[in-house]
Short mmCIF file of C-alpha atoms and ligand atoms in Angstrom, two decimals:
data_model
loop_
_atom_site.label_atom_id
_atom_site.label_comp_id
_atom_site.label_asym_id
_atom_site.label_seq_id
_atom_site.Cartn_x
_atom_site.Cartn_y
_atom_site.Cartn_z
CA UNK D 26 -55.35 -2.59 44.53
CA UNK D 27 -53.75 -5.60 47.29
CA UNK D 28 -50.79 -4.61 49.19
CA UNK D 29 -48.60 -7.63 48.77
CA UNK D 30 -44.79 -8.30 49.54
CA UNK D 31 -42.73 -10.76 47.53
CA UNK D 32 -39.08 -12.14 48.32
CA UNK D 33 -37.15 -11.31 44.75
CA UNK D 34 -34.09 -12.75 43.23
CA UNK D 35 -31.89 -9.24 43.11
CA UNK D 36 -28.70 -10.02 42.24
CA UNK D 37 -25.96 -12.80 41.76
CA UNK D 38 -26.54 -14.97 45.05
CA UNK D 39 -28.99 -11.52 46.55
CA UNK D 40 -32.07 -11.85 47.55
CA UNK D 41 -34.59 -9.05 49.20
CA UNK D 42 -37.90 -8.03 49.84
CA UNK D 43 -40.29 -5.69 47.65
CA UNK D 44 -43.42 -3.90 48.26
CA UNK D 45 -46.05 -4.24 45.13
CA UNK D 46 -49.41 -4.20 44.40
CA UNK D 47 -51.26 -6.72 42.30
CA UNK D 48 -55.11 -5.64 41.37
CA UNK D 49 -58.21 -7.20 43.26
CA UNK D 50 -59.54 -10.35 42.21
CA UNK D 51 -60.85 -11.44 38.26
CA UNK D 52 -64.59 -13.15 39.09
CA UNK D 53 -63.10 -16.68 38.39
CA UNK D 54 -60.06 -15.90 40.74
CA UNK D 55 -58.93 -17.00 44.47
CA UNK D 56 -56.19 -15.26 46.92
CA UNK D 57 -54.60 -17.08 49.12
CA UNK D 58 -52.16 -16.54 51.51
CA UNK D 59 -49.15 -18.69 50.80
CA UNK D 60 -47.76 -20.44 54.22
CA UNK D 61 -44.86 -22.26 51.80
CA UNK D 62 -43.17 -22.14 48.75
CA UNK D 63 -40.74 -25.13 48.02
CA UNK D 64 -37.12 -23.39 46.61
CA UNK D 65 -37.21 -25.27 43.04
CA UNK D 66 -33.42 -25.09 40.57
CA UNK D 67 -35.58 -22.80 38.27
CA UNK D 68 -35.31 -20.43 41.11
CA UNK D 69 -31.24 -22.19 42.25
CA UNK D 70 -30.32 -21.23 38.85
CA UNK D 71 -31.89 -17.58 38.41
CA UNK D 72 -29.59 -16.80 42.04
CA UNK D 73 -26.05 -18.40 41.01
CA UNK D 74 -26.75 -16.86 37.69
CA UNK D 75 -26.64 -20.00 35.21
CA UNK D 76 -30.08 -19.03 34.17
CA UNK D 77 -30.57 -15.64 32.42
CA UNK D 78 -34.02 -12.99 33.08
CA UNK D 79 -34.35 -10.67 34.04
CA UNK D 80 -33.73 -9.04 37.40
CA UNK D 81 -35.59 -8.15 39.93
CA UNK D 82 -36.93 -11.70 39.66
CA UNK D 83 -40.12 -13.39 41.71
CA UNK D 84 -39.23 -17.06 41.62
CA UNK D 85 -41.68 -20.19 43.30
CA UNK D 86 -43.89 -22.33 42.15
CA UNK D 87 -44.36 -25.26 44.25
CA UNK D 88 -47.14 -23.60 46.79
CA UNK D 89 -50.04 -23.98 49.28
CA UNK D 90 -51.45 -22.11 51.75
CA UNK D 91 -54.73 -20.95 53.19
CA UNK D 92 -58.03 -19.61 50.49
CA UNK D 93 -58.42 -16.43 51.29
CA UNK D 94 -61.09 -14.82 49.69
CA UNK D 95 -62.75 -15.59 45.75
CA UNK D 96 -64.08 -13.44 43.10
CA UNK D 97 -67.46 -13.17 41.94
CA UNK D 98 -67.91 -16.72 40.11
CA UNK D 99 -65.22 -18.49 42.06
CA UNK D 100 -67.10 -20.23 43.96
CA UNK D 101 -68.21 -23.19 41.88
CA UNK D 102 -64.78 -24.10 42.21
CA UNK D 103 -66.51 -25.33 45.26
CA UNK D 104 -63.32 -23.83 47.76
CA UNK D 105 -63.80 -21.74 50.21
CA UNK D 106 -62.72 -18.58 52.94
CA UNK D 107 -60.59 -20.88 55.24
CA UNK D 108 -59.46 -23.96 52.90
CA UNK D 109 -56.23 -25.52 53.05
CA UNK D 110 -55.22 -26.18 48.81
CA UNK D 111 -52.48 -27.08 46.69
CA UNK D 112 -51.33 -23.78 43.86
CA UNK D 113 -50.62 -24.98 40.68
CA UNK D 114 -48.60 -22.28 39.03
CA UNK D 115 -46.80 -22.73 35.93
CA UNK D 116 -48.81 -21.22 33.19
CA UNK D 117 -50.05 -22.15 29.87
CA UNK D 118 -52.32 -20.20 27.59
CA UNK D 119 -53.84 -22.72 26.96
CA UNK D 120 -54.43 -21.37 23.19
CA UNK D 121 -51.20 -22.36 21.04
CA UNK D 122 -51.31 -25.54 19.37
CA UNK D 123 -49.87 -27.61 21.55
CA UNK D 124 -52.27 -26.57 24.40
CA UNK D 125 -54.62 -27.33 22.38
CA UNK D 126 -53.91 -31.22 21.55
CA UNK D 127 -54.06 -31.87 25.29
CA UNK D 128 -49.85 -31.05 25.98
CA UNK D 129 -49.91 -27.58 27.60
CA UNK D 130 -46.94 -28.65 29.44
CA UNK D 131 -45.69 -27.69 26.27
CA UNK D 132 -47.37 -24.50 25.91
CA UNK D 133 -45.40 -22.63 23.11
CA UNK D 134 -45.79 -19.29 26.10
CA UNK D 135 -44.93 -21.50 29.63
CA UNK D 136 -42.57 -19.08 30.39
CA UNK D 137 -44.49 -15.82 29.28
CA UNK D 138 -46.45 -15.36 32.04
CA UNK D 139 -48.62 -12.07 32.06
CA UNK D 140 -47.56 -10.36 34.98
CA UNK D 141 -49.27 -8.58 36.89
CA UNK D 142 -49.53 -4.60 37.00
CA UNK D 143 -47.07 -3.79 39.43
CA UNK D 144 -45.64 -7.60 39.95
CA UNK D 145 -42.26 -8.54 38.70
CA UNK D 146 -41.41 -11.08 36.35
CA UNK D 147 -41.66 -14.96 37.14
CA UNK D 148 -43.76 -17.52 38.27
CA UNK D 149 -44.55 -15.69 41.30
CA UNK D 150 -45.07 -18.20 44.20
CA UNK D 151 -42.93 -16.38 46.92
CA UNK D 152 -44.98 -13.56 48.36
CA UNK D 153 -47.36 -13.23 51.40
CA UNK D 154 -50.76 -13.87 48.75
CA UNK D 155 -51.06 -14.80 45.56
CA UNK D 156 -54.06 -14.29 42.85
CA UNK D 157 -54.59 -17.25 40.70
CA UNK D 158 -57.59 -18.57 39.28
CA UNK D 159 -59.82 -20.92 41.06
CA UNK D 160 -59.55 -23.68 38.77
CA UNK D 161 -55.92 -23.96 40.52
CA UNK D 162 -56.40 -25.18 43.03
CA UNK D 163 -56.45 -28.53 45.34
CA UNK D 164 -58.22 -29.05 48.28
CA UNK D 165 -55.12 -30.40 51.38
CA UNK D 166 -56.12 -33.73 53.70
CA UNK D 167 -55.98 -32.57 56.92
CA UNK D 168 -53.01 -34.90 56.81
CA UNK D 169 -50.74 -33.11 55.21
CA UNK D 170 -48.81 -30.30 56.50
CA UNK D 171 -48.38 -26.83 54.17
CA UNK D 172 -44.29 -27.93 54.16
CA UNK D 173 -45.84 -31.68 52.09
CA UNK D 174 -48.38 -30.60 49.56
CA UNK D 175 -45.76 -27.43 48.80
CA UNK D 176 -44.15 -30.35 46.92
CA UNK D 177 -47.33 -31.11 45.29
CA UNK D 178 -46.31 -29.17 42.10
CA UNK D 179 -42.69 -31.55 41.71
CA UNK D 180 -44.33 -34.44 42.58
CA UNK D 181 -46.89 -33.73 39.50
CA UNK D 182 -43.11 -33.50 37.55
CA UNK D 183 -42.32 -36.46 38.73
CA UNK D 184 -45.59 -37.99 37.74
CA UNK D 185 -45.89 -37.07 34.24
CA UNK D 186 -42.76 -38.66 33.73
CA UNK D 187 -43.38 -42.21 35.32
CA UNK D 188 -46.65 -42.61 33.14
CA UNK D 189 -44.15 -41.84 29.59
CA UNK D 190 -42.93 -44.70 31.07
CA UNK D 191 -45.65 -46.68 30.69
CA UNK D 192 -44.00 -48.87 33.38
CA UNK D 193 -45.63 -53.18 33.41
CA UNK D 194 -45.81 -55.19 37.22
CA UNK D 195 -42.22 -56.22 38.19
CA UNK D 196 -40.10 -54.65 35.73
CA UNK D 197 -36.54 -53.21 36.39
CA UNK D 198 -36.62 -49.70 36.79
CA UNK D 199 -33.64 -47.31 37.02
CA UNK D 200 -33.38 -44.05 38.25
CA UNK D 201 -30.02 -42.51 37.34
CA UNK D 202 -29.40 -39.60 40.45
CA UNK D 203 -30.47 -39.52 43.49
CA UNK D 204 -32.00 -35.25 44.80
CA UNK D 205 -35.61 -35.23 45.36
CA UNK D 206 -37.49 -35.56 41.49
CA UNK D 207 -34.88 -38.77 41.53
CA UNK D 208 -36.17 -40.10 44.96
CA UNK D 209 -39.90 -39.79 43.73
CA UNK D 210 -39.37 -40.74 40.10
CA UNK D 211 -38.11 -43.82 42.94
CA UNK D 212 -41.75 -44.28 45.34
CA UNK D 213 -43.88 -43.99 41.84
CA UNK D 214 -41.87 -46.59 40.20
CA UNK D 215 -42.78 -48.95 43.00
CA UNK D 216 -45.93 -47.93 43.55
CA UNK D 217 -46.14 -49.07 39.86
CA UNK D 218 -45.01 -52.28 40.46
CA UNK D 219 -41.43 -52.47 39.84
CA UNK D 220 -37.84 -53.59 41.55
CA UNK D 221 -36.02 -50.32 40.92
CA UNK D 222 -32.68 -49.60 41.39
CA UNK D 223 -31.30 -45.88 41.87
CA UNK D 224 -27.95 -45.27 40.78
CA UNK D 225 -26.05 -42.42 43.11
CA UNK D 226 -22.82 -41.04 44.77
CA UNK D 227 -23.92 -39.46 47.56
CA UNK D 228 -24.06 -42.12 50.85
CA UNK D 229 -26.36 -40.56 52.04
CA UNK D 230 -28.69 -40.43 49.16
CA UNK D 231 -29.00 -43.64 48.00
CA UNK D 232 -29.96 -44.79 52.50
CA UNK D 233 -32.77 -42.10 51.28
CA UNK D 234 -34.23 -44.07 48.34
CA UNK D 235 -33.07 -47.82 49.77
CA UNK D 236 -35.40 -47.20 53.26
CA UNK D 237 -38.25 -45.80 51.06
CA UNK D 238 -39.53 -48.05 47.70
CA UNK D 239 -35.08 -48.96 46.25
CA UNK D 240 -34.59 -52.06 46.25
CA UNK D 241 -30.49 -51.38 44.93
CA UNK D 242 -28.58 -47.90 45.18
CA UNK D 243 -25.77 -48.48 43.52
CA UNK D 244 -23.02 -45.71 43.02
CA UNK D 245 -21.50 -45.03 39.73
CA UNK D 246 -18.40 -44.54 40.66
CA UNK D 247 -17.75 -47.40 41.94
CA UNK D 248 -17.61 -49.58 39.44
CA UNK D 249 -19.53 -49.54 35.19
CA UNK D 250 -22.54 -48.39 35.55
CA UNK D 251 -23.92 -50.68 32.60
CA UNK D 252 -21.97 -52.99 34.37
CA UNK D 253 -23.86 -53.26 37.06
CA UNK D 254 -27.46 -52.66 35.94
CA UNK D 255 -26.48 -55.96 33.22
CA UNK D 256 -25.79 -58.26 36.15
CA UNK D 257 -28.99 -56.48 38.87
CA UNK D 258 -31.02 -57.58 35.87
CA UNK D 259 -29.81 -60.64 35.01
CA UNK D 260 -28.26 -59.67 31.81
CA UNK D 261 -31.39 -58.69 30.43
CA UNK D 262 -31.21 -54.96 30.60
CA UNK D 263 -33.53 -52.49 32.46
CA UNK D 264 -37.16 -52.07 31.20
CA UNK D 265 -37.71 -48.11 32.01
CA UNK D 266 -34.62 -45.78 32.54
CA UNK D 267 -34.90 -42.03 33.33
CA UNK D 268 -32.25 -39.78 34.55
CA UNK D 269 -32.36 -37.17 36.58
CA UNK D 270 -29.53 -35.98 36.72
CA UNK D 271 -28.20 -32.94 34.14
CA UNK D 272 -25.37 -35.27 32.93
CA UNK D 273 -25.20 -35.30 29.21
CA UNK D 274 -22.37 -38.74 29.61
CA UNK D 275 -25.78 -40.38 32.45
CA UNK D 276 -27.70 -40.75 29.17
CA UNK D 277 -25.22 -42.15 26.99
CA UNK D 278 -24.98 -45.00 29.80
CA UNK D 279 -28.76 -44.86 30.25
CA UNK D 280 -29.41 -45.56 26.71
CA UNK D 281 -26.54 -48.86 26.92
CA UNK D 282 -28.63 -49.60 29.76
CA UNK D 283 -32.15 -50.06 28.75
CA UNK D 284 -33.39 -53.89 27.52
CA UNK D 285 -35.27 -55.01 24.30
CA UNK D 286 -37.89 -52.42 24.48
CA UNK D 287 -37.09 -50.94 27.58
CA UNK D 288 -37.41 -46.70 27.39
CA UNK D 289 -35.29 -44.38 27.96
CA UNK D 290 -36.70 -40.50 29.78
CA UNK D 291 -34.53 -38.03 29.79
CA UNK D 292 -35.93 -35.91 32.76
CA UNK D 293 -33.38 -33.24 33.81
CA UNK D 294 -32.93 -30.10 31.94
CA UNK D 295 -29.80 -29.30 30.67
CA UNK D 296 -28.14 -26.15 31.20
CA UNK D 297 -25.68 -26.29 29.10
CA UNK D 298 -26.74 -28.43 26.81
CA UNK D 299 -24.54 -30.85 25.96
CA UNK D 300 -24.19 -32.77 22.61
CA UNK D 301 -23.49 -36.32 23.01
CA UNK D 302 -22.66 -39.35 21.30
CA UNK D 303 -25.01 -42.72 21.55
CA UNK D 304 -25.83 -46.08 20.15
CA UNK D 305 -27.65 -46.47 17.29
CA UNK D 306 -26.36 -49.97 16.68
CA UNK D 307 -27.45 -50.80 20.64
CA UNK D 308 -31.45 -48.66 20.01
CA UNK D 309 -31.47 -50.48 17.20
CA UNK D 310 -31.16 -54.18 17.88
CA UNK D 311 -32.98 -53.93 21.65
CA UNK D 312 -36.00 -51.61 19.97
CA UNK D 313 -34.92 -49.04 23.05
CA UNK D 314 -37.32 -45.91 22.95
CA UNK D 315 -35.64 -42.29 23.98
CA UNK D 316 -38.40 -39.12 25.10
CA UNK D 317 -38.41 -37.01 27.39
CA UNK D 318 -40.20 -35.71 30.06
CA UNK D 319 -41.26 -31.48 30.68
CA UNK D 320 -43.48 -30.56 33.66
CA UNK D 321 -46.75 -31.87 34.31
CA UNK D 322 -50.44 -31.01 32.45
CA UNK D 323 -53.16 -30.62 34.85
CA UNK D 324 -54.37 -34.19 35.67
CA UNK D 325 -50.40 -34.78 36.74
CA UNK D 326 -51.24 -32.01 39.67
CA UNK D 327 -54.45 -33.73 40.09
CA UNK D 328 -52.85 -37.13 40.74
CA UNK D 329 -49.84 -35.90 42.99
CA UNK D 330 -52.78 -33.85 45.27
CA UNK D 331 -54.41 -37.29 45.62
CA UNK D 332 -51.29 -39.65 45.71
CA UNK D 333 -49.73 -37.19 48.88
CA UNK D 334 -53.54 -36.12 50.01
CA UNK D 335 -54.68 -40.12 50.73
CA UNK D 336 -50.44 -41.23 52.03
CA UNK D 337 -49.82 -42.87 49.67
CA UNK D 338 -46.16 -41.39 48.56
CA UNK D 339 -44.51 -39.53 51.53
CA UNK D 340 -41.76 -36.44 51.39
CA UNK D 341 -41.25 -35.52 54.54
CA UNK D 342 -37.92 -36.88 54.15
CA UNK D 343 -37.32 -34.99 50.84
CA UNK D 344 -37.75 -32.30 53.21
CA UNK D 345 -33.52 -30.67 54.22
CA UNK D 346 -34.88 -27.56 55.75
CA UNK D 347 -37.30 -24.76 56.94
CA UNK D 348 -36.95 -20.83 57.02
CA UNK D 349 -39.45 -18.46 57.40
CA UNK D 350 -39.94 -16.04 54.85
CA UNK D 351 -37.72 -12.97 56.10
CA UNK D 352 -34.44 -15.21 56.05
CA UNK D 353 -35.36 -15.95 52.76
CA UNK D 354 -31.39 -15.53 52.00
CA UNK D 355 -30.95 -17.78 54.11
CA UNK D 356 -32.82 -20.35 52.41
CA UNK D 357 -32.05 -19.87 49.30
CA UNK D 358 -28.09 -20.07 50.37
CA UNK D 359 -29.52 -23.63 52.17
CA UNK D 360 -30.87 -24.58 49.15
CA UNK D 361 -27.76 -24.45 46.52
CA UNK D 362 -25.66 -26.27 49.11
CA UNK D 363 -24.74 -29.20 47.41
CA UNK D 364 -26.83 -32.55 48.74
CA UNK D 365 -30.06 -29.79 50.24
CA UNK D 366 -32.61 -31.63 49.33
CA UNK D 367 -35.75 -29.34 49.15
CA UNK D 368 -35.65 -26.14 51.34
CA UNK D 369 -39.05 -24.42 52.11
CA UNK D 370 -39.98 -21.44 53.22
CA UNK D 371 -42.95 -20.72 55.28
CA UNK D 372 -44.74 -17.08 56.25
CA UNK D 373 -47.90 -16.61 58.33
ZN1 ZN T 430 -40.21 -26.76 40.26
ZN1 ZN T 431 -50.05 -22.99 25.21
#
């Protein structure tokens, strides 16, 4: 048994440190000292009581750390104690029909990660040490800080989304919402050779995007956003529109922003879901494709790892605050403030 400390959501707006034990390492597992965890919207929603789960809940699936020990057979992964790694923590079963089709991001059991003896429900990254399968470790370049490497998972989510859009060189791409995910979409679309427009009400976020890949940023409250896209695209409409906001109204607008042969990607989840009217006629006459994007597959994680390691995508500007593990409560409070980008909890 290995003693571990967890930072758990213990109640509405409340966190606490909990001492737990985790069983010894399996042959293909690694023990990782957690050095940085980014607080994603999942943890924030549980903390705010928007997503109801059994408490206490140990969130944290955006993790980077240092390998402490490897199980008997895990050396075949190529890792050794002391290696700095980004960790893929989200669970997929490998056995359900979606997993067997290679769509592990759509796993039937993604939310039912088996809980190890003595541990609490949740993705479980907010601990001082975690045990993970060795094939879920991704080596970090020396140039990258643990805080930056903890953003590998959210970047992987956006890689998945951008890959679904099949952006062509020179296409016009609209990103709705300039939070962390919106900003990653802007950078990735730019890297794919697109001209990119961000639609976002907060001026600070518009400025951030313009410094990191956006050709133009507009305030959707400053006029008709659909007309703004028409004008920007020379009357053609966008090739691709990503809605990274949990707003059903923005989704309906995204459909109208798409031009002939355009693709609309609903990236954000909605809590609660709000059914909304879209224009079937616009979809028909323009052959608009509407789809969603949820979670990454392992290949997306590997891509995100390479993009960060080789400096093709930077993410330092997306980190708004860093707190030590002991100040977890403050970190959660900072993460839910309007306008916050990623808040990171560091340890060790
Ligand atoms: Zn996440
Ligand atoms: Zn599965």
